[in-house]
Short mmCIF file of N, CA and C in Angstrom, two decimals:
data_model
loop_
_atom_site.label_atom_id
_atom_site.label_comp_id
_atom_site.label_asym_id
_atom_site.label_seq_id
_atom_site.Cartn_x
_atom_site.Cartn_y
_atom_site.Cartn_z
N LEU T 1 19.09 12.34 -10.58
CA LEU T 1 17.63 11.77 -10.49
C LEU T 1 16.67 12.04 -10.04
N CYS T 2 16.94 12.75 -8.45
CA CYS T 2 15.78 14.06 -8.13
C CYS T 2 15.71 15.01 -9.37
N ILE T 3 16.29 15.55 -9.99
CA ILE T 3 16.13 16.55 -10.60
C ILE T 3 15.27 16.44 -11.92
N PHE T 4 15.89 14.98 -12.20
CA PHE T 4 14.96 14.42 -13.72
C PHE T 4 13.46 14.62 -13.03
N ILE T 5 13.29 13.73 -11.92
CA ILE T 5 11.85 13.50 -11.63
C ILE T 5 11.04 14.98 -11.46
N ALA T 6 11.38 15.85 -10.98
CA ALA T 6 11.52 17.03 -10.34
C ALA T 6 11.22 17.83 -11.85
N GLU T 7 11.74 17.59 -13.03
CA GLU T 7 11.44 18.05 -14.10
C GLU T 7 10.50 17.68 -14.50
N TYR T 8 10.74 16.35 -14.63
CA TYR T 8 9.53 15.45 -15.16
C TYR T 8 7.85 16.09 -14.77
N PHE T 9 7.54 16.42 -13.41
CA PHE T 9 6.67 16.30 -12.97
C PHE T 9 6.40 18.00 -13.08
N TYR T 10 7.27 19.32 -12.99
CA TYR T 10 7.01 20.44 -13.43
C TYR T 10 6.49 20.57 -14.81
N ARG T 11 6.94 19.77 -15.68
CA ARG T 11 6.47 19.76 -17.12
C ARG T 11 5.39 19.57 -17.77
N PHE T 12 4.75 18.46 -16.70
CA PHE T 12 3.58 17.77 -17.34
C PHE T 12 2.33 17.96 -15.89
N TYR T 13 2.80 18.68 -14.96
CA TYR T 13 1.41 19.02 -14.06
C TYR T 13 1.96 20.32 -13.34
N SER T 14 1.02 20.83 -12.99
CA SER T 14 0.93 22.43 -12.28
C SER T 14 1.67 22.07 -10.92
N LEU T 15 2.11 23.40 -10.20
CA LEU T 15 2.18 23.18 -8.52
C LEU T 15 1.46 22.76 -7.99
N GLN T 16 0.22 23.23 -8.52
CA GLN T 16 -0.97 23.22 -7.50
C GLN T 16 -0.75 21.70 -7.48
N GLN T 17 -1.19 20.36 -8.45
CA GLN T 17 -1.20 19.66 -8.56
C GLN T 17 0.03 18.47 -8.51
N ILE T 18 1.01 18.74 -8.00
CA ILE T 18 1.75 18.61 -7.23
C ILE T 18 1.84 18.39 -5.77
N LEU T 19 1.43 19.46 -5.30
CA LEU T 19 1.40 19.92 -3.84
C LEU T 19 0.27 18.95 -3.20
N TYR T 20 -0.84 18.98 -4.38
CA TYR T 20 -1.71 17.99 -3.77
C TYR T 20 -1.56 16.76 -3.73
N MET T 21 -1.14 16.09 -4.81
CA MET T 21 -0.45 14.78 -4.81
C MET T 21 0.22 14.65 -3.48
N ASN T 22 1.41 15.47 -3.50
CA ASN T 22 2.73 14.94 -2.20
C ASN T 22 1.58 15.08 -0.90
N ARG T 23 0.70 16.36 -0.88
CA ARG T 23 -0.53 16.00 0.49
C ARG T 23 -0.89 14.73 0.84
N MET T 24 -1.73 14.63 -0.38
CA MET T 24 -2.45 13.13 -0.29
C MET T 24 -2.08 11.70 -0.02
N ILE T 25 -1.02 11.86 -0.36
CA ILE T 25 0.62 10.65 0.44
C ILE T 25 0.83 10.60 1.51
N PHE T 26 1.37 11.73 1.59
CA PHE T 26 1.94 12.04 3.23
C PHE T 26 0.60 11.50 4.20
N THR T 27 -0.43 12.30 3.88
CA THR T 27 -1.59 11.90 4.57
C THR T 27 -1.95 10.31 4.70
N ILE T 28 -2.13 9.80 3.52
CA ILE T 28 -2.23 8.48 3.58
C ILE T 28 -1.19 7.40 4.35
N ILE T 29 0.28 7.73 4.33
CA ILE T 29 1.12 7.35 5.28
C ILE T 29 0.60 6.98 6.37
N PHE T 30 0.62 8.96 6.63
CA PHE T 30 0.35 9.16 8.15
C PHE T 30 -0.73 8.27 8.84
N CYS T 31 -1.88 8.43 8.10
CA CYS T 31 -2.99 7.96 8.89
C CYS T 31 -3.11 5.88 8.76
N VAL T 32 -1.99 5.48 7.90
CA VAL T 32 -1.61 4.39 8.21
C VAL T 32 -0.72 3.49 9.18
N LEU T 33 0.34 4.53 9.47
CA LEU T 33 1.48 4.82 10.46
C LEU T 33 0.60 4.68 11.82
N LEU T 34 -0.33 5.49 12.29
CA LEU T 34 -0.78 5.59 13.66
C LEU T 34 -1.87 4.35 13.60
N LEU T 35 -2.22 2.86 13.07
CA LEU T 35 -3.34 2.46 13.55
C LEU T 35 -3.16 0.81 13.73
N PRO T 36 -2.32 0.87 15.14
CA PRO T 36 -2.46 -0.20 15.60
C PRO T 36 -3.80 -0.80 16.27
N ALA T 37 -4.08 -2.34 16.61
CA ALA T 37 -5.19 -2.27 16.67
C ALA T 37 -5.07 -2.80 18.18
N PHE T 38 -6.35 -3.04 19.24
CA PHE T 38 -5.84 -3.68 20.48
C PHE T 38 -7.30 -4.62 20.86
N GLY T 39 -7.34 -5.20 21.11
CA GLY T 39 -8.42 -6.05 21.50
C GLY T 39 -9.14 -6.76 20.51
N GLN T 40 -8.92 -6.88 19.24
CA GLN T 40 -9.43 -7.57 18.29
C GLN T 40 -9.04 -8.94 18.33
N GLU T 41 -10.15 -10.03 18.12
CA GLU T 41 -9.11 -11.77 18.11
C GLU T 41 -8.47 -11.57 16.71
N ILE T 42 -7.58 -12.22 16.37
CA ILE T 42 -6.81 -12.22 15.35
C ILE T 42 -6.55 -13.77 14.85
N LYS T 43 -6.76 -13.96 13.78
CA LYS T 43 -6.82 -15.25 12.47
C LYS T 43 -5.92 -15.34 12.65
N TYR T 44 -4.49 -16.16 12.70
CA TYR T 44 -3.38 -16.84 12.79
C TYR T 44 -3.68 -17.72 11.73
N ILE T 45 -2.17 -17.55 10.24
CA ILE T 45 -2.53 -18.53 9.60
C ILE T 45 -1.25 -18.74 9.07
N ASP T 46 -0.53 -20.04 8.01
CA ASP T 46 0.59 -19.80 8.07
C ASP T 46 1.11 -19.40 7.12
N ARG T 47 2.46 -19.25 6.46
CA ARG T 47 3.29 -18.24 6.14
C ARG T 47 2.47 -18.26 4.40
N ASP T 48 2.71 -19.37 3.74
CA ASP T 48 2.14 -19.59 2.53
C ASP T 48 0.45 -19.17 2.27
N SER T 49 0.02 -19.28 3.10
CA SER T 49 -1.64 -18.67 3.25
C SER T 49 -1.46 -16.99 3.09
N LEU T 50 -0.84 -16.56 3.72
CA LEU T 50 -0.60 -15.17 4.13
C LEU T 50 -0.09 -14.45 2.91
N ASN T 51 0.89 -15.02 2.41
CA ASN T 51 1.66 -14.88 1.14
C ASN T 51 0.15 -14.41 0.25
N ARG T 52 -0.60 -15.76 0.01
CA ARG T 52 -1.53 -15.65 -1.01
C ARG T 52 -2.68 -14.56 -0.66
N PHE T 53 -3.17 -14.58 0.68
CA PHE T 53 -3.99 -13.52 0.94
C PHE T 53 -3.13 -12.29 0.78
N CYS T 54 -2.32 -11.91 0.91
CA CYS T 54 -1.51 -10.48 0.42
C CYS T 54 -1.98 -10.50 -1.11
N ASP T 55 -1.35 -11.74 -1.88
CA ASP T 55 -1.75 -11.62 -3.43
C ASP T 55 -3.07 -10.92 -3.82
N ARG T 56 -4.08 -11.66 -3.16
CA ARG T 56 -5.64 -11.45 -3.39
C ARG T 56 -5.81 -10.01 -2.80
N ILE T 57 -5.33 -9.06 -2.16
CA ILE T 57 -5.38 -7.83 -1.50
C ILE T 57 -5.16 -7.15 -2.79
N MET T 58 -3.40 -7.50 -3.22
CA MET T 58 -2.97 -6.45 -4.42
C MET T 58 -3.83 -6.18 -5.71
N GLN T 59 -4.56 -8.00 -5.94
CA GLN T 59 -5.28 -8.08 -7.14
C GLN T 59 -6.30 -7.10 -7.11
N THR T 60 -7.17 -6.91 -6.09
CA THR T 60 -7.96 -6.52 -5.57
C THR T 60 -7.81 -4.74 -6.34
N PHE T 61 -6.66 -4.47 -5.20
CA PHE T 61 -6.53 -3.10 -5.83
C PHE T 61 -6.33 -2.58 -7.41
N ALA T 62 -5.53 -3.48 -7.85
CA ALA T 62 -5.55 -3.69 -9.15
C ALA T 62 -6.72 -3.26 -10.11
N GLU T 63 -7.41 -4.31 -9.07
CA GLU T 63 -9.02 -3.82 -10.15
C GLU T 63 -9.43 -2.62 -9.95
N GLY T 64 -9.00 -1.90 -9.07
CA GLY T 64 -9.89 -0.73 -8.77
C GLY T 64 -10.36 -0.55 -7.56
N LYS T 65 -10.54 -1.54 -6.40
CA LYS T 65 -11.59 -1.73 -5.50
C LYS T 65 -11.06 -1.17 -4.12
N PHE T 66 -10.61 -0.30 -4.05
CA PHE T 66 -9.83 0.33 -3.05
C PHE T 66 -10.57 0.06 -1.11
N ARG T 67 -11.45 0.56 -1.37
CA ARG T 67 -12.60 -0.05 -0.10
C ARG T 67 -12.76 -1.52 -0.11
N GLU T 68 -12.96 -1.77 -0.82
CA GLU T 68 -12.96 -3.58 -0.64
C GLU T 68 -11.69 -4.19 -0.40
N ALA T 69 -10.75 -3.70 -0.77
CA ALA T 69 -9.41 -4.47 -0.49
C ALA T 69 -8.67 -4.06 0.45
N THR T 70 -8.82 -3.24 1.15
CA THR T 70 -8.61 -2.69 2.62
C THR T 70 -9.64 -3.62 3.88
N GLN T 71 -10.70 -3.41 3.44
CA GLN T 71 -11.41 -4.47 4.10
C GLN T 71 -11.07 -6.14 4.61
N PHE T 72 -10.29 -6.55 3.53
CA PHE T 72 -9.42 -7.86 3.49
C PHE T 72 -8.62 -7.83 4.74
N PHE T 73 -8.00 -6.73 5.02
CA PHE T 73 -7.29 -6.60 6.76
C PHE T 73 -7.87 -7.01 7.54
N LYS T 74 -9.40 -6.98 8.05
CA LYS T 74 -9.79 -7.50 8.83
C LYS T 74 -9.56 -9.07 9.08
N GLN T 75 -9.20 -9.77 8.28
CA GLN T 75 -9.41 -10.90 8.38
C GLN T 75 -7.86 -11.69 9.38
N HIS T 76 -7.15 -11.07 8.73
CA HIS T 76 -5.25 -11.36 9.36
C HIS T 76 -4.68 -10.27 9.85
N SER T 77 -5.20 -9.30 10.33
CA SER T 77 -4.19 -8.07 10.83
C SER T 77 -4.70 -7.76 11.93
N VAL T 78 -3.66 -7.09 13.02
CA VAL T 78 -3.21 -6.45 14.07
C VAL T 78 -4.35 -5.31 13.77
N MET T 79 -4.89 -4.56 12.98
CA MET T 79 -5.61 -3.23 12.65
C MET T 79 -6.68 -3.59 13.05
N ASP T 80 -7.77 -2.96 13.98
CA ASP T 80 -8.96 -2.56 14.54
C ASP T 80 -9.50 -2.46 13.13
N SER T 81 -10.96 -3.14 13.17
CA SER T 81 -12.11 -2.68 12.11
C SER T 81 -12.65 -1.15 12.06
N THR T 82 -12.25 -0.46 12.86
CA THR T 82 -12.73 0.99 12.80
C THR T 82 -11.57 1.57 12.24
N SER T 83 -10.49 0.98 12.22
CA SER T 83 -9.66 1.87 11.45
C SER T 83 -9.06 1.32 9.93
N VAL T 84 -9.63 0.17 9.88
CA VAL T 84 -9.46 -0.60 8.45
C VAL T 84 -10.57 0.06 7.85
N ASN T 85 -11.92 0.67 7.99
CA ASN T 85 -12.89 1.18 7.72
C ASN T 85 -12.33 2.63 7.14
N ASN T 86 -12.15 3.37 8.40
CA ASN T 86 -11.09 4.54 8.17
C ASN T 86 -10.02 4.65 6.70
N ILE T 87 -9.43 3.73 6.74
CA ILE T 87 -8.37 3.46 6.22
C ILE T 87 -9.09 3.40 4.63
N GLY T 88 -9.67 2.70 4.19
CA GLY T 88 -10.78 2.51 3.09
C GLY T 88 -11.47 3.90 2.36
N ILE T 89 -11.79 4.23 3.28
CA ILE T 89 -12.71 5.21 3.05
C ILE T 89 -11.98 6.66 2.56
N THR T 90 -10.52 6.83 3.33
CA THR T 90 -9.38 7.86 2.74
C THR T 90 -8.70 7.28 1.64
N MET T 91 -8.37 6.12 1.44
CA MET T 91 -7.76 5.57 0.11
C MET T 91 -8.78 6.19 -0.83
N SER T 92 -9.88 5.72 -0.92
CA SER T 92 -11.03 5.92 -2.12
C SER T 92 -10.95 6.88 -2.35
N GLU T 93 -10.91 7.81 -1.61
CA GLU T 93 -11.22 9.36 -2.00
C GLU T 93 -10.02 9.67 -2.15
N GLN T 94 -8.82 9.61 -1.46
CA GLN T 94 -7.48 9.99 -2.32
C GLN T 94 -7.40 9.42 -3.74
N MET T 95 -7.35 8.21 -3.85
CA MET T 95 -6.97 8.03 -5.38
C MET T 95 -8.07 8.20 -5.89
N ALA T 96 -9.67 8.96 -5.99
CA ALA T 96 -10.28 9.62 -6.86
C ALA T 96 -9.64 11.01 -6.97
N GLY T 97 -8.86 11.11 -6.21
CA GLY T 97 -8.15 12.53 -6.68
C GLY T 97 -6.88 12.22 -7.29
N LEU T 98 -6.49 11.36 -7.16
CA LEU T 98 -4.89 11.27 -8.25
C LEU T 98 -4.94 10.26 -9.51
N MET T 99 -6.61 9.42 -9.68
CA MET T 99 -6.63 8.64 -10.80
C MET T 99 -6.07 9.41 -11.91
N PRO T 100 -6.53 10.75 -11.83
CA PRO T 100 -6.59 11.83 -13.11
C PRO T 100 -5.21 12.11 -13.80
N PHE T 101 -3.87 11.75 -12.17
CA PHE T 101 -2.58 12.14 -12.85
C PHE T 101 -2.35 10.69 -13.64
N TYR T 102 -2.61 9.09 -12.69
CA TYR T 102 -1.77 8.55 -12.45
C TYR T 102 -2.33 7.75 -13.90
N LYS T 103 -3.49 8.10 -14.11
CA LYS T 103 -4.40 7.03 -15.20
C LYS T 103 -4.74 5.76 -14.54
N LYS T 104 -4.88 4.84 -15.82
CA LYS T 104 -5.64 3.63 -15.58
C LYS T 104 -4.61 2.62 -14.77
N ILE T 105 -5.30 1.91 -13.97
CA ILE T 105 -4.39 0.68 -13.41
C ILE T 105 -4.12 -0.36 -14.13
N VAL T 106 -2.22 -0.29 -14.41
CA VAL T 106 -2.28 -1.67 -15.61
C VAL T 106 -2.00 -2.97 -14.73
N GLY T 107 -1.56 -2.76 -13.40
CA GLY T 107 -1.51 -4.41 -13.19
C GLY T 107 -0.86 -4.03 -11.82
N TYR T 108 0.05 -5.34 -11.33
CA TYR T 108 0.54 -5.12 -10.05
C TYR T 108 1.44 -6.23 -10.36
N GLU T 109 2.75 -5.98 -9.82
CA GLU T 109 3.58 -7.41 -9.12
C GLU T 109 4.76 -7.45 -7.88
N LEU T 110 4.33 -8.20 -7.51
CA LEU T 110 5.84 -8.69 -6.20
C LEU T 110 7.34 -8.19 -6.40
N ILE T 111 7.36 -7.08 -5.94
CA ILE T 111 8.83 -6.76 -6.08
C ILE T 111 10.20 -7.43 -5.35
N THR T 112 9.66 -7.07 -4.15
CA THR T 112 10.68 -7.36 -2.93
C THR T 112 9.77 -8.54 -1.76
N GLU T 113 10.47 -9.30 -1.35
CA GLU T 113 10.27 -10.28 -0.08
C GLU T 113 11.28 -10.50 0.59
N LYS T 114 11.41 -10.02 1.76
CA LYS T 114 12.35 -10.26 2.57
C LYS T 114 12.41 -11.28 3.88
N GLU T 115 12.75 -11.66 4.71
CA GLU T 115 12.18 -12.16 5.89
C GLU T 115 13.93 -12.31 7.11
N VAL T 116 13.70 -11.80 7.78
CA VAL T 116 14.53 -12.17 9.31
C VAL T 116 13.34 -13.25 10.11
N LYS T 117 14.80 -14.57 9.92
CA LYS T 117 14.82 -15.67 10.62
C LYS T 117 13.18 -15.96 10.44
N ASN T 118 12.13 -16.76 10.94
CA ASN T 118 11.16 -17.32 11.04
C ASN T 118 9.93 -15.84 11.45
N SER T 119 10.72 -15.11 11.71
CA SER T 119 9.62 -14.35 13.10
C SER T 119 8.86 -12.66 12.09
N LEU T 120 9.79 -12.49 11.14
CA LEU T 120 9.37 -11.26 10.55
C LEU T 120 9.79 -11.50 9.05
N ALA T 121 8.28 -10.73 8.21
CA ALA T 121 8.77 -10.42 6.87
C ALA T 121 8.25 -9.50 6.10
N LEU T 122 9.09 -8.82 5.36
CA LEU T 122 7.98 -7.59 4.43
C LEU T 122 8.15 -8.48 3.04
N ARG T 123 6.82 -7.92 2.39
CA ARG T 123 6.51 -7.89 1.15
C ARG T 123 6.36 -6.73 0.25
N GLN T 124 6.82 -6.20 -0.64
CA GLN T 124 6.65 -4.97 -1.22
C GLN T 124 6.02 -5.58 -2.70
N TYR T 125 5.17 -4.86 -2.90
CA TYR T 125 4.25 -4.87 -4.52
C TYR T 125 4.63 -3.61 -4.84
N LEU T 126 4.16 -3.59 -6.27
CA LEU T 126 4.25 -2.40 -7.09
C LEU T 126 2.83 -2.49 -7.84
N LEU T 127 2.11 -1.61 -7.06
CA LEU T 127 0.69 -1.19 -8.34
C LEU T 127 1.37 -0.56 -9.35
N LYS T 128 1.20 -0.78 -10.55
CA LYS T 128 1.08 -0.10 -11.61
C LYS T 128 -0.01 0.70 -12.16
N PHE T 129 0.32 2.21 -12.71
CA PHE T 129 -0.32 2.80 -13.52
C PHE T 129 -0.57 3.30 -14.73
N GLU T 130 -0.47 4.10 -15.88
CA GLU T 130 -0.27 4.03 -16.75
C GLU T 130 0.75 5.12 -16.74
N ASN T 131 0.64 6.16 -16.14
CA ASN T 131 1.82 7.03 -15.80
C ASN T 131 2.80 7.53 -14.72
N TYR T 132 2.52 6.56 -13.48
CA TYR T 132 3.17 6.60 -11.99
C TYR T 132 3.03 5.10 -11.54
N PHE T 133 2.94 4.94 -10.54
CA PHE T 133 3.16 3.60 -9.61
C PHE T 133 2.89 4.11 -8.34
N LEU T 134 2.42 3.20 -7.59
CA LEU T 134 2.50 3.11 -5.76
C LEU T 134 3.29 2.05 -5.52
N ILE T 135 3.98 1.66 -3.84
CA ILE T 135 4.61 0.63 -3.72
C ILE T 135 3.68 0.66 -2.53
N PHE T 136 3.12 -0.76 -2.28
CA PHE T 136 2.36 -1.22 -0.75
C PHE T 136 3.49 -2.33 -0.22
N ASP T 137 3.78 -1.87 0.90
CA ASP T 137 4.58 -2.73 2.02
C ASP T 137 3.82 -3.49 2.89
N PHE T 138 3.99 -4.75 3.24
CA PHE T 138 3.48 -5.69 3.83
C PHE T 138 4.20 -6.45 5.04
N PHE T 139 4.16 -5.51 6.22
CA PHE T 139 4.96 -6.17 7.25
C PHE T 139 4.13 -7.28 7.53
N LEU T 140 4.58 -9.11 7.69
CA LEU T 140 4.00 -9.91 8.72
C LEU T 140 4.92 -10.68 9.79
N TYR T 141 4.35 -10.76 10.70
CA TYR T 141 4.78 -11.15 11.94
C TYR T 141 4.14 -12.91 12.04
N ASN T 142 4.94 -13.15 13.03
CA ASN T 142 4.73 -14.33 13.49
C ASN T 142 5.33 -14.28 14.66
N ASN T 143 4.41 -15.57 15.65
CA ASN T 143 4.12 -14.97 17.13
C ASN T 143 4.51 -16.63 17.13
N ASN T 144 4.83 -17.30 16.65
CA ASN T 144 4.96 -19.08 16.80
C ASN T 144 3.75 -19.24 17.10
N THR T 145 2.34 -18.78 16.92
CA THR T 145 1.08 -18.94 16.74
C THR T 145 0.83 -19.23 14.95
N GLY T 146 1.20 -18.39 14.18
CA GLY T 146 1.10 -18.24 12.93
C GLY T 146 1.42 -17.11 12.82
N TRP T 147 1.16 -16.20 11.42
CA TRP T 147 1.32 -14.91 10.84
C TRP T 147 0.27 -14.46 10.46
N THR T 148 0.72 -12.93 10.89
CA THR T 148 -0.41 -11.84 10.47
C THR T 148 -0.02 -10.95 9.88
N ILE T 149 -0.67 -9.80 9.25
CA ILE T 149 0.11 -8.60 9.01
C ILE T 149 -0.11 -7.82 10.13
N SER T 150 1.22 -7.49 9.92
CA SER T 150 1.73 -6.28 11.59
C SER T 150 1.68 -5.20 11.71
N ASN T 151 1.32 -4.33 10.02
CA ASN T 151 1.79 -3.29 9.28
C ASN T 151 1.48 -2.88 8.13
N PHE T 152 0.81 -2.03 7.40
CA PHE T 152 0.94 -1.94 5.54
C PHE T 152 0.78 -0.33 5.45
N TYR T 153 1.61 -0.21 4.55
CA TYR T 153 1.44 1.46 4.08
C TYR T 153 1.80 1.24 2.58
N TYR T 154 1.63 2.56 2.09
CA TYR T 154 1.63 2.35 0.72
C TYR T 154 2.76 3.89 0.27
N LYS T 155 3.29 4.15 -0.59
CA LYS T 155 3.87 5.22 -0.84
C LYS T 155 3.74 5.58 -2.01
N ASP T 156 4.78 6.67 -2.85
CA ASP T 156 4.86 6.95 -4.16
C ASP T 156 6.47 7.02 -4.61
N ALA T 157 6.90 6.50 -3.58
CA ALA T 157 8.36 7.04 -3.90
C ALA T 157 9.56 5.87 -3.59
N PRO T 158 10.12 5.43 -4.54
CA PRO T 158 10.95 4.27 -4.38
C PRO T 158 12.12 4.13 -3.07
N GLY T 159 12.44 5.15 -2.58
CA GLY T 159 13.05 5.31 -1.65
C GLY T 159 14.21 4.15 -1.80
N ASP T 160 13.84 3.25 -0.99
CA ASP T 160 15.49 2.00 -0.54
C ASP T 160 15.18 0.87 -1.60
N LEU T 161 14.19 1.39 -2.60
CA LEU T 161 14.43 0.19 -3.35
C LEU T 161 15.92 0.13 -4.40
N PHE T 162 16.28 1.00 -4.10
CA PHE T 162 17.41 0.87 -5.15
C PHE T 162 18.87 1.40 -4.45
#
């Protein structure tokens, strides 16, 4: 499978384009994973409301409004405002570089939803492009007061889905 994917990319993209895409994706993952927030008041909500909130974020991503979508995290996330702003800027710039390769966004769908007791949940979404996809992971946490988004990242490799 890896050989097939590599052959596909080498056939349609130059080595420089592939390296650029990989660098961009790894930078995104690195930035998002290093963004825990402290000292911010977090609005906790019930699980169904947070699920709809995640869907709204993904709908905004599907509309191509990357900076606006990241701003939603300020409402129900442990990420601080500065980090959220930086994610929005970085993501907008990186997506502008990737869109010529991925092409037009054609939609999104929830592909996985897992829960550990009533404390931790994972919602994985697929953001579909004409030529490729991105996987968005939302980690939700319940501290017995309510639910919040504790972590978020996206990637271009299906990894643990299969």
